[in-house]
Amino acid sequence: KLRDRARRIVHIVTDIDYDEAEKLLKKARWNVKIAIVMQKTGLSYAKAVARLKKSDDLIREAIGEDIEARLRKLISSL
């Protein structure tokens, strides 16, 4: 159940399909934040972890993009 939730979050935020989201999450050791940073920046696992730590665990800072605006737009279109 938690893994399905993780796949859905990564799918919505990164706009990749569920199978790709699962592959990415496996590479990210099922850490959603790391998976998003990896996808959005093209960084390896280790570099994504370092970037998240440097940005105080804030995805927005780590990727240099405000994902909340995109999520609000998606939610409003439902």
Coordinates of C-alpha atoms in Angstrom, one line a residue:
K1 CA 0.0 0.0 0.0
L2 CA 2.8 2.4 0.9
R3 CA 4.7 1.5 -2.3
D4 CA 1.7 2.2 -4.4
R5 CA 1.3 5.6 -2.8
A6 CA 5.0 6.3 -3.5
R7 CA 4.5 5.3 -7.1
R8 CA 1.5 7.6 -7.5
I9 CA 3.3 10.6 -5.9
V10 CA 6.3 10.2 -8.2
H11 CA 4.1 9.7 -11.2
I12 CA 2.1 12.9 -10.4
V13 CA 5.1 15.1 -9.6
T14 CA 7.5 13.9 -12.4
D15 CA 4.9 13.0 -15.0
I16 CA 6.4 9.6 -15.7
D17 CA 4.3 6.4 -15.9
Y18 CA 3.9 4.0 -13.1
D19 CA 6.4 1.4 -14.3
E20 CA 9.1 4.1 -14.7
A21 CA 8.2 5.5 -11.3
E22 CA 8.7 2.1 -9.8
K23 CA 12.1 1.6 -11.5
L24 CA 13.1 5.1 -10.3
L25 CA 11.9 4.4 -6.7
K26 CA 13.9 1.1 -6.6
K27 CA 17.0 3.1 -7.6
A28 CA 16.1 5.7 -4.9
R29 CA 15.7 2.9 -2.3
W30 CA 12.0 3.7 -2.2
N31 CA 12.6 7.3 -1.0
V32 CA 10.1 9.6 -2.7
K33 CA 12.0 12.8 -2.2
I34 CA 15.3 11.3 -3.6
A35 CA 13.4 9.8 -6.5
I36 CA 11.9 13.1 -7.4
V37 CA 15.3 14.9 -7.2
M38 CA 16.9 12.2 -9.3
Q39 CA 14.3 12.4 -12.0
K40 CA 14.1 16.2 -12.1
T41 CA 17.9 16.8 -12.0
G42 CA 19.3 13.6 -13.7
L43 CA 21.6 13.1 -10.6
S44 CA 22.7 9.7 -9.3
Y45 CA 21.4 8.4 -6.0
A46 CA 24.4 9.7 -4.0
K47 CA 24.4 13.1 -5.6
A48 CA 20.6 13.5 -5.1
V49 CA 21.0 12.6 -1.4
A50 CA 23.7 15.1 -1.0
R51 CA 21.7 17.8 -2.8
L52 CA 18.7 17.1 -0.5
K53 CA 20.8 17.3 2.6
K54 CA 22.3 20.6 1.4
S55 CA 18.8 22.0 0.8
D56 CA 17.6 21.0 4.3
D57 CA 15.5 18.2 2.8
L58 CA 13.4 20.6 0.7
I59 CA 12.7 19.3 -2.8
R60 CA 11.9 22.8 -4.1
E61 CA 15.4 24.0 -3.2
A62 CA 17.1 20.8 -4.3
I63 CA 15.6 20.9 -7.8
G64 CA 15.2 24.7 -8.2
E65 CA 11.6 24.3 -9.2
D66 CA 8.3 25.0 -7.3
I67 CA 6.4 21.7 -7.8
E68 CA 3.6 23.0 -5.6
A69 CA 2.3 25.3 -8.4
R70 CA 2.1 22.3 -10.8
L71 CA 0.3 20.2 -8.2
R72 CA -2.2 23.0 -7.5
K73 CA -2.9 23.2 -11.2
L74 CA -3.4 19.4 -11.4
I75 CA -5.7 19.4 -8.5
S76 CA -7.8 22.2 -9.7
S77 CA -8.3 20.5 -13.1
L78 CA -9.8 17.4 -11.4

